[in-house]
CSV table of C-alpha atoms and ligand atoms in Angstrom, one decimal:
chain,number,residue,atom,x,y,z
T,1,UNK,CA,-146.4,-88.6,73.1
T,2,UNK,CA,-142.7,-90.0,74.4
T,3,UNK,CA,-141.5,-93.1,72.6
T,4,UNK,CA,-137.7,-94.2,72.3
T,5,UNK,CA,-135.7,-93.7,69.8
T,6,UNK,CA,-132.2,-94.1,68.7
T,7,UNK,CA,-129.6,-91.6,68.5
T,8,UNK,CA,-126.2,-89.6,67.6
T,9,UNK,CA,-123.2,-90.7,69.0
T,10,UNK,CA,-119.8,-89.0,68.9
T,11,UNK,CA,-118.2,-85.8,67.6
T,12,UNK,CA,-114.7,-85.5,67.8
T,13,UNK,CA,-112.3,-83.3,69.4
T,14,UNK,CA,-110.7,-80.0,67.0
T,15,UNK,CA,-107.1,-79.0,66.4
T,16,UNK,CA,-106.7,-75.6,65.4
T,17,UNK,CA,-103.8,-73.8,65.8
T,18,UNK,CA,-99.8,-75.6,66.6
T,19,UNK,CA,-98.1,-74.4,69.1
T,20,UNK,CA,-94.4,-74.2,69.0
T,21,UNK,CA,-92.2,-74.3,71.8
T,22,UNK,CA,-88.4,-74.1,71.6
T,23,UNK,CA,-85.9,-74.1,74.3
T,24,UNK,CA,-86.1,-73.5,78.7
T,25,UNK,CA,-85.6,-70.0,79.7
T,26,UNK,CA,-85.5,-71.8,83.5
T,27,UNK,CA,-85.5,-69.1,86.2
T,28,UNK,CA,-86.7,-66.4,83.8
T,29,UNK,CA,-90.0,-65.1,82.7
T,30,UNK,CA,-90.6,-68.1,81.3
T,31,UNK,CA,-90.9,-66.5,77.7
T,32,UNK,CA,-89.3,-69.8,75.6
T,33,UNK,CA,-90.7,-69.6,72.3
T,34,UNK,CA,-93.8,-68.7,70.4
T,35,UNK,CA,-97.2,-69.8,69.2
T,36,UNK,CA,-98.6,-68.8,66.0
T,37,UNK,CA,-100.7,-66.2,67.9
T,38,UNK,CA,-97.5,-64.2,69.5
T,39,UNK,CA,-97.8,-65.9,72.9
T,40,UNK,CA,-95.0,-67.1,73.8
T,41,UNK,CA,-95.0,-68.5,77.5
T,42,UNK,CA,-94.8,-71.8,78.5
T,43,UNK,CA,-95.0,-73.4,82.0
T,44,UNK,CA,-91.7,-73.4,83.8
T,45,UNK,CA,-90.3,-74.0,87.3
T,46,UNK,CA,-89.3,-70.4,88.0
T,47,UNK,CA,-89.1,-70.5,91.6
T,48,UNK,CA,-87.2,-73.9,91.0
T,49,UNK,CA,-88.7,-76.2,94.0
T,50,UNK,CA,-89.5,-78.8,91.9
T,51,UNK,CA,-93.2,-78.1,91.3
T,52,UNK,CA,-95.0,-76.5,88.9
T,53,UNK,CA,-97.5,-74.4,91.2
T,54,UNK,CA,-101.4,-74.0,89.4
T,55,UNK,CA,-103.1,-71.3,90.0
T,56,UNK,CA,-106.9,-72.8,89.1
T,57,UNK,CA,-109.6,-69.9,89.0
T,58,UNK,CA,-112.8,-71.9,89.3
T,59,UNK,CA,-116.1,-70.3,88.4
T,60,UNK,CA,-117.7,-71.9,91.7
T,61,UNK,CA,-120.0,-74.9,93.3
T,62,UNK,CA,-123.3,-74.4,91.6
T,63,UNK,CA,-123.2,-78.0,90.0
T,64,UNK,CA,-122.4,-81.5,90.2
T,65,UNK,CA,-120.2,-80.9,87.2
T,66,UNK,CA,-118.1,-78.0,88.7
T,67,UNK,CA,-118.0,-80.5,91.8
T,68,UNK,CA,-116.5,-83.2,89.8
T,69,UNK,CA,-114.5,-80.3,87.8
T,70,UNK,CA,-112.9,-79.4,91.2
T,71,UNK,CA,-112.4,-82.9,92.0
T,72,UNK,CA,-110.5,-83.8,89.3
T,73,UNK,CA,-107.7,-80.8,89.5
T,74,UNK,CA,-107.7,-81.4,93.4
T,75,UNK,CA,-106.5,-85.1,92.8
T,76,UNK,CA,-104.9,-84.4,89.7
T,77,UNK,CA,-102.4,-81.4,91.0
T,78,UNK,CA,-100.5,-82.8,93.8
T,79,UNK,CA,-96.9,-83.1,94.7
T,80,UNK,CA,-96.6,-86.9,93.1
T,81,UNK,CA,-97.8,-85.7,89.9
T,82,UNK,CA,-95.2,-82.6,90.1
T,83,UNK,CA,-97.7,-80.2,90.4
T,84,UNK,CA,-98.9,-78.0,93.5
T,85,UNK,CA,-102.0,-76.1,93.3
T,86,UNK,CA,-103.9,-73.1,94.3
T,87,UNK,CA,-107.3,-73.0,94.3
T,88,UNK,CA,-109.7,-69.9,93.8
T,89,UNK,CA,-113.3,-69.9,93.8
T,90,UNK,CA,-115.3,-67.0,92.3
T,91,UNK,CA,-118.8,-68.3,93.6
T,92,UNK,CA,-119.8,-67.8,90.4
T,93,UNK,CA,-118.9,-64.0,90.3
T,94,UNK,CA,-117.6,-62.5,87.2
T,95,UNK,CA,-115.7,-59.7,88.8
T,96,UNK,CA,-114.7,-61.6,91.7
T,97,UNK,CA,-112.8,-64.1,89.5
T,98,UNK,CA,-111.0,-60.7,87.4
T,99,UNK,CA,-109.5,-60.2,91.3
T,100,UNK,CA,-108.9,-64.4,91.7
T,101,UNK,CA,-106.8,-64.1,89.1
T,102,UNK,CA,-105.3,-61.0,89.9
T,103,UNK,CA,-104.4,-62.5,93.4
T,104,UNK,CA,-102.6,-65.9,91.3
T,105,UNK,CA,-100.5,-63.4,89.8
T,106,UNK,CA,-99.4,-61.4,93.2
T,107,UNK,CA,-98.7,-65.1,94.3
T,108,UNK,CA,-96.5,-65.6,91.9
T,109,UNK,CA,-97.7,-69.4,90.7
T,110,UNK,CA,-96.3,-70.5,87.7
T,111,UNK,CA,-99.2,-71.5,85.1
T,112,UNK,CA,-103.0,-69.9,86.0
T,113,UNK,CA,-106.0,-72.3,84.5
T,114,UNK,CA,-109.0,-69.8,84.4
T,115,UNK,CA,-112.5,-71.6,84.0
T,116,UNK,CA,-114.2,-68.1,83.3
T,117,UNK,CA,-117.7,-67.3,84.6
T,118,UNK,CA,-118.1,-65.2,81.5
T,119,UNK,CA,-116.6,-64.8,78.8
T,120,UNK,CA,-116.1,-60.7,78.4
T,121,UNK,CA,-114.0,-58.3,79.9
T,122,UNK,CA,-110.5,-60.4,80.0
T,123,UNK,CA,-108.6,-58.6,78.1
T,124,UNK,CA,-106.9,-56.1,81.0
T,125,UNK,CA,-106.1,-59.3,83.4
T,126,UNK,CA,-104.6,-61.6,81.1
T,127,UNK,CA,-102.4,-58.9,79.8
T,128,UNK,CA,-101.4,-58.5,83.2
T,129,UNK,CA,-100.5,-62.1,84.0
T,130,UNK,CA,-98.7,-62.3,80.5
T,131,UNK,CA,-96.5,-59.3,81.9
T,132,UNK,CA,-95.7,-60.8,85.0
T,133,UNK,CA,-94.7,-63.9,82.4
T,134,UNK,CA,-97.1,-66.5,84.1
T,135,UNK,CA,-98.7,-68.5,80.9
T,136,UNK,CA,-102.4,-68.9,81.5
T,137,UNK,CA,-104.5,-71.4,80.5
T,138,UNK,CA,-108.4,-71.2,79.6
T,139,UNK,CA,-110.5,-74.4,80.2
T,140,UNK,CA,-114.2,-75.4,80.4
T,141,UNK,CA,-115.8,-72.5,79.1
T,142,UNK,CA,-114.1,-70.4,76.6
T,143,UNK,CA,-113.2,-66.6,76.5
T,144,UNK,CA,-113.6,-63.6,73.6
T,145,UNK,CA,-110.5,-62.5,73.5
T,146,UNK,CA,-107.5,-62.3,71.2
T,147,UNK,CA,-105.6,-65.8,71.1
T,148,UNK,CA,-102.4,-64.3,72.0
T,149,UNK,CA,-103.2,-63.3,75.6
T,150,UNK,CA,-103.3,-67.2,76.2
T,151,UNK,CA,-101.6,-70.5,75.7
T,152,UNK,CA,-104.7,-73.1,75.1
T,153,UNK,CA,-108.0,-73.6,75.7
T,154,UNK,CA,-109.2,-77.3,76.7
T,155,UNK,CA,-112.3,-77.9,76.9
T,156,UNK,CA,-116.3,-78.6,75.8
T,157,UNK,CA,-117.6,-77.2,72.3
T,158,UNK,CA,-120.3,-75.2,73.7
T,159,UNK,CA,-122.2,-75.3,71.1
T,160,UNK,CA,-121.3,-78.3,68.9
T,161,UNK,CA,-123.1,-79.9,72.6
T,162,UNK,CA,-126.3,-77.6,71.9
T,163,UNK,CA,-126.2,-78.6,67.7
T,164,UNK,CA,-126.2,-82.4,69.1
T,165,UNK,CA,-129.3,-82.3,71.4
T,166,UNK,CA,-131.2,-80.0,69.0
T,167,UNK,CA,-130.3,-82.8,66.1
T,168,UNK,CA,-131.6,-85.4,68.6
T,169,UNK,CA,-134.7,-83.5,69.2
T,170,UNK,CA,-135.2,-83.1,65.5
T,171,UNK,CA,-134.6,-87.2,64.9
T,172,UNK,CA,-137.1,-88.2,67.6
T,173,UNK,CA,-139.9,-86.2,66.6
T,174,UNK,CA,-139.5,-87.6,62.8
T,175,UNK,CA,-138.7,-91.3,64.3
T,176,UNK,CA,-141.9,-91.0,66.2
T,177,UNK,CA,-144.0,-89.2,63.8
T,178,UNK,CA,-144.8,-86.4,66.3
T,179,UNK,CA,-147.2,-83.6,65.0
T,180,UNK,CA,-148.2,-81.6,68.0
T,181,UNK,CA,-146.6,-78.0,68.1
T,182,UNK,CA,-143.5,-78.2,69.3
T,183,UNK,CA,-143.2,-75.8,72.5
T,184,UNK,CA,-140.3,-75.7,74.6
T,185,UNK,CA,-139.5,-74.6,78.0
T,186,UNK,CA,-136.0,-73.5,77.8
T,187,UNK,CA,-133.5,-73.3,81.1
T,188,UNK,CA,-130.4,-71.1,80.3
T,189,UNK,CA,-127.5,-71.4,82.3
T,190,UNK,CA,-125.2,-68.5,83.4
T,191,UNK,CA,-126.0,-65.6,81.3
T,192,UNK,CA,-122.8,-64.8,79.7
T,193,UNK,CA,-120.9,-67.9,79.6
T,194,UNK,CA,-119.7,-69.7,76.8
T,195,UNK,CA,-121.8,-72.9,78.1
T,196,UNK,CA,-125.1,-71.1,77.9
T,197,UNK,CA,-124.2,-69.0,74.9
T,198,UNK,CA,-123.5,-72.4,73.2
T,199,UNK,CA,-125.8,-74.7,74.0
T,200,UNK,CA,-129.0,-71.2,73.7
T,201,UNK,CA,-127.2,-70.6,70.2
T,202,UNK,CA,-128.1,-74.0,68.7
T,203,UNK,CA,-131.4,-73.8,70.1
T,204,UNK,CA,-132.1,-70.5,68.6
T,205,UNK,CA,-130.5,-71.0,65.3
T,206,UNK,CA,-132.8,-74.3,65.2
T,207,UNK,CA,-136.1,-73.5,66.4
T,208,UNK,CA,-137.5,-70.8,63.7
T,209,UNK,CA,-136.7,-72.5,60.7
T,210,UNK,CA,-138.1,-76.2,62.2
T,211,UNK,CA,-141.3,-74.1,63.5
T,212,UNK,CA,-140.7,-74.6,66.9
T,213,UNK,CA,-142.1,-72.4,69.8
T,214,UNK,CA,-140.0,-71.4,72.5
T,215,UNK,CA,-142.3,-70.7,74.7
T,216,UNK,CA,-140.4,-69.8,78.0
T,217,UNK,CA,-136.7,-68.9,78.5
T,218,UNK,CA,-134.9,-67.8,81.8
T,219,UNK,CA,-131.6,-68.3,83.0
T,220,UNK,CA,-131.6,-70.9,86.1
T,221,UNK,CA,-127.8,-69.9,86.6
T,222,UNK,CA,-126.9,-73.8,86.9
T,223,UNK,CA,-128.7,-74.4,89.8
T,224,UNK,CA,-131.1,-76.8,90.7
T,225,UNK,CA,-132.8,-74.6,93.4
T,226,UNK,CA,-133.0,-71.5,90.4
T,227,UNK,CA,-133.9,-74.5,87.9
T,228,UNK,CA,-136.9,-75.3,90.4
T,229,UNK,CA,-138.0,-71.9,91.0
T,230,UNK,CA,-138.0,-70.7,87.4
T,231,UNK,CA,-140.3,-74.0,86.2
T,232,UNK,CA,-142.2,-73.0,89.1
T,233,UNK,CA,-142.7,-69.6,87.8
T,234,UNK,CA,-143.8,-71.0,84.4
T,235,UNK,CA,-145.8,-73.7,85.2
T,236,UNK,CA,-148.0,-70.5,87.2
T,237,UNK,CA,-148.7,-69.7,83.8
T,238,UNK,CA,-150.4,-72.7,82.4
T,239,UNK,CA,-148.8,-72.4,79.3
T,240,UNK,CA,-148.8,-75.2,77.3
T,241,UNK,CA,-145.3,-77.1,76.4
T,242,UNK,CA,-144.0,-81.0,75.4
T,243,UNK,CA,-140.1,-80.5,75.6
T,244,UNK,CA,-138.0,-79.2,78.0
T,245,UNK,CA,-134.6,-78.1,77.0
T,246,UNK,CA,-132.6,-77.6,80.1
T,247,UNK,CA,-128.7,-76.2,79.9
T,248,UNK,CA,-127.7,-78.7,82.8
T,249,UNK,CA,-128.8,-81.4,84.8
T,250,UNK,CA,-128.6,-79.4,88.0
T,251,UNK,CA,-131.7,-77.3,86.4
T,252,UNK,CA,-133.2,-80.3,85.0
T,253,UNK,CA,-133.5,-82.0,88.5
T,254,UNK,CA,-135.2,-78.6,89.3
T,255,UNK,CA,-137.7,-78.7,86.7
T,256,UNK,CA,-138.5,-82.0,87.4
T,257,UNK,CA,-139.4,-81.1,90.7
T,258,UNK,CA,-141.0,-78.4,90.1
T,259,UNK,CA,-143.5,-80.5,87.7
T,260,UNK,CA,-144.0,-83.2,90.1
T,261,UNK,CA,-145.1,-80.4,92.9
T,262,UNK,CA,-147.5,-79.6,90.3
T,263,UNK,CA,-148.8,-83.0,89.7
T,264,UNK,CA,-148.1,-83.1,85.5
T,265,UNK,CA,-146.6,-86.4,84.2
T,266,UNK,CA,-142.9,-86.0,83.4
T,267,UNK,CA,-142.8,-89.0,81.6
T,268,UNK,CA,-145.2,-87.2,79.2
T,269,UNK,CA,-142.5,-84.5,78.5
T,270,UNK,CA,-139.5,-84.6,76.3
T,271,UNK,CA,-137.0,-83.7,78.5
T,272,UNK,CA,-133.1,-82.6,77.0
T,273,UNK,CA,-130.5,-81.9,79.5
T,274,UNK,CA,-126.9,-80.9,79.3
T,275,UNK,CA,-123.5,-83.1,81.3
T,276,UNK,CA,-124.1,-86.7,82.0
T,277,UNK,CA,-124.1,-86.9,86.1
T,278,UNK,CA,-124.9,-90.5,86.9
T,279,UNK,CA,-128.2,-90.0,88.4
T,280,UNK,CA,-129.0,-88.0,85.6
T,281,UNK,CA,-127.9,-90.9,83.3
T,282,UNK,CA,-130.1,-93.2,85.6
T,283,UNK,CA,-132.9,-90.9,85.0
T,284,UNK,CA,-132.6,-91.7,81.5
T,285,UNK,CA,-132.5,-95.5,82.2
T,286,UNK,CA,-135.8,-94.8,84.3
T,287,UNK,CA,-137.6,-93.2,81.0
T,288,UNK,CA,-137.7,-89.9,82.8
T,289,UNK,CA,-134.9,-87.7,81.0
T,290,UNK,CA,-134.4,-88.4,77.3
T,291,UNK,CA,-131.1,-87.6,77.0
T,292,UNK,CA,-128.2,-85.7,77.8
T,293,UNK,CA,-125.7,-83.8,75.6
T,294,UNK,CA,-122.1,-84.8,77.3
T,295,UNK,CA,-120.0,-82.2,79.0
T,296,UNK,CA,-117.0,-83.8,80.1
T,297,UNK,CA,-115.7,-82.4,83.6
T,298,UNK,CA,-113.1,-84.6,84.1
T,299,UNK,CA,-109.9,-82.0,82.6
T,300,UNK,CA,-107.7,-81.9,85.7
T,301,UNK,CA,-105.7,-85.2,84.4
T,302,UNK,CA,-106.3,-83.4,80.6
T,303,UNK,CA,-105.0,-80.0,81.4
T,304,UNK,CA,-102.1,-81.5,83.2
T,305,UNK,CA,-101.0,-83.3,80.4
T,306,UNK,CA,-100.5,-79.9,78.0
T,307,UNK,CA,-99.2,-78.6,80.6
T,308,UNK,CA,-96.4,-81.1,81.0
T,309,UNK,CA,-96.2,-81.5,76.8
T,310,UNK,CA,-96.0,-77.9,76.8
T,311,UNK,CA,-92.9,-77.2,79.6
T,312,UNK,CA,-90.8,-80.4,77.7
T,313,UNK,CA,-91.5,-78.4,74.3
T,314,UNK,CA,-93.4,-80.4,72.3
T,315,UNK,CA,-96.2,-78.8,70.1
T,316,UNK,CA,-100.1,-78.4,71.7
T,317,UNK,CA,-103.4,-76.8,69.8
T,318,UNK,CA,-104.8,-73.9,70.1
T,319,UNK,CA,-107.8,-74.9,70.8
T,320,UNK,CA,-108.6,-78.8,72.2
T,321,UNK,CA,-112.7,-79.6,72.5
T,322,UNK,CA,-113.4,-82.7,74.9
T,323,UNK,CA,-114.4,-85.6,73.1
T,324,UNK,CA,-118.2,-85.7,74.0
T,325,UNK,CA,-121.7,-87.1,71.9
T,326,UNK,CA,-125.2,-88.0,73.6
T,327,UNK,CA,-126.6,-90.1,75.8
T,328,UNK,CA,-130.3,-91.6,75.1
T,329,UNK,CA,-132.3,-94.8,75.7
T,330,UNK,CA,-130.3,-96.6,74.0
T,331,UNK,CA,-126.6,-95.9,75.9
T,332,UNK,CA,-127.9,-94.7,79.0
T,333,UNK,CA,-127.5,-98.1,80.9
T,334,UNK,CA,-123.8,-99.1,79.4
T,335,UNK,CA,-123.0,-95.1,80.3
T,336,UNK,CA,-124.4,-94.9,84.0
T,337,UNK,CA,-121.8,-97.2,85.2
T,338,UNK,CA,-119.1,-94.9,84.1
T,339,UNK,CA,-121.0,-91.3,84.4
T,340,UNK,CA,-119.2,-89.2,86.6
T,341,UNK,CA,-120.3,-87.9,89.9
T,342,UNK,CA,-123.4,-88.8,91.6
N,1,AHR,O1,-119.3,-74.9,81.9
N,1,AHR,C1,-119.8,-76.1,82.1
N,1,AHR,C2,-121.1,-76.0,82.7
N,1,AHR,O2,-121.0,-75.3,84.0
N,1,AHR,C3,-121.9,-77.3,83.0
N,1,AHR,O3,-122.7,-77.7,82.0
N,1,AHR,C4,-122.7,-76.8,84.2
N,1,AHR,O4,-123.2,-77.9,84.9
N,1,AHR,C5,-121.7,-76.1,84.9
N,1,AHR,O5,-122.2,-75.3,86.0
């Protein structure tokens, strides 16, 4: 039933709210002016040794993202770039991270980037940071909380990503005049997080109204060993299914290991996955993943940059999205020399 078929490219990055920031407060707080929101920190040199210092709360090491994620800050924040860092990782722990970032605070660092594991229950912990005058800001996954407990978010649109490989889906089954049932086998990632809730949402909000069945859905935490063992426990049920839609590439290798354990054709299967690691791109240029909706994990460099826009006082967004589209058949081989990781 697979065939190749062109598809989407690029969706642009949002700007939402200016932030204005006036003056340097050095040695102080590091309250210098305010956002439209109320907050009103900006990163500063308080201990004046000619660094800023980072506090980075990562989530954890579950993918080859968040490896490349960690990468990126590690060479990114160094002493040449006038940066120092300190790293914290949560090992994927919600509550562990709340303490993470507790423990940036009673180190005094001077700007906290928090890639949350979920995105509830902030509220307490970046008041405190914003009373110890530290300004904090949220990347990769985004939090629900009031805009004026931080400066910016950078990072993906969760689920513009999800809205793009659901419109792929729906293109190639029209390009290719597909009438089988549609019945998916869908891999969430991290219950909780703004990646899963996303990239689920657009699948959700799709699949009724184009009458497709979802015919399995677990959470494979962003793992490829859960991603494995959760197709295992599907494929156990001999349900029927043509399309996979897996919330990373991690999960997908999983799934696709699982299905050739059980001696089914993955070629046969349309299979959507979420990032863009190169051998997940290669997969694609092997006919064996369909596509991938981009995650960029590359914000170390990014993030830096508001940072240093924001200290000299010129204006940064709210709210930044990654520049990010799909990768298919017919970008796959141009991408995998770029794609990111391995
Ligand atoms: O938040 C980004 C997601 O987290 C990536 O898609 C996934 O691979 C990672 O674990």
């Amino acid at each position: 039933m697979k065939a190749k078929t062109a598809s989407a490219i690029v969706i642009s990055a949002a700007l939402v709210l200016s932030f204005s920031a006036c003056g340097n407060d050095s040695g102080s707080s590091g309250d210098s002016g305010s956002d439209s929101s109320g907050y009103n920190l900006i990163p500063q040199d308080t201990n004046g040794d000619g660094y800023i210092t980072l506090g980075f709360a990562q989530v954890g090491a579950e993918s080859g993202w968040r490896t490349a994620n960690t990468q990126s800050y590690k060479d990114y924040f160094v002493e040449a770039n006038g940066f120092k860092l300190v790293f914290a990782d949560a090992n994927q722990d919600a509550d562990k991270q709340k303490q993470d970032v507790r423990d940036l605070i009673a180190q005094g660092v001077e700007v906290i980037d928090l890639a949350p594991v979920t995105d509830s229950g902030w509220e307490p912990v970046l008041q405190e940071a914003k009373d110890a005058g530290i300004p904090l800001i949220v990347s990769d996954r985004q939090l629900s909380v009031s805009d004026d407990l931080y400066l910016t978010y950078f990072g993906g649109d969760m689920l513009a990503e999800g809205n793009r490989a659901v419109d792929w889906l729906e293109k190639y089954i029209q390009d290719n005049n597909i009438t089988d049932p549609i019945n998916i086998v869908h891999l969430q990632g991290t219950i909780g997080s703004t990646a899963q809730k996303g990239r689920s949402q657009a699948l959700s909000d799709a699949a009724p109204g184009k009458g497709w069945n979802i015919v399995y859905e677990q959470t494979g935490e962003f793992t490829q060993a859960k991603g494995q063992e959760v197709m295992e426990s599907f494929l156990q049920q001999g349900k029927d299914f043509n399309v996979i839609y897996s919330e990373n590439d991690d999960m997908t290798y999983g799934a696709i290991d699982a299905m050739k354990a059980a001696g089914i054709d993955v070629e046969s299967k349309i299979i959507i996955s979420f990032d863009g690691n190169k051998s997940a791109v290669q997969m694609v240029v092997d006919g064996i993943i369909d596509v991938i909706a981009e995650c960029d994990p590359l914000l170390g460099p990014q993030v830096g940059d508001l940072i240093t826009k924001a200290k000299n006082g010129e204006q940064i967004a709210k709210v930044t999205y990654s520049v990010e589209g799909v990768i298919d058949s017919t970008t796959a081989a141009e991408k995998v020399k770029t794609a990111f990781g391995s």
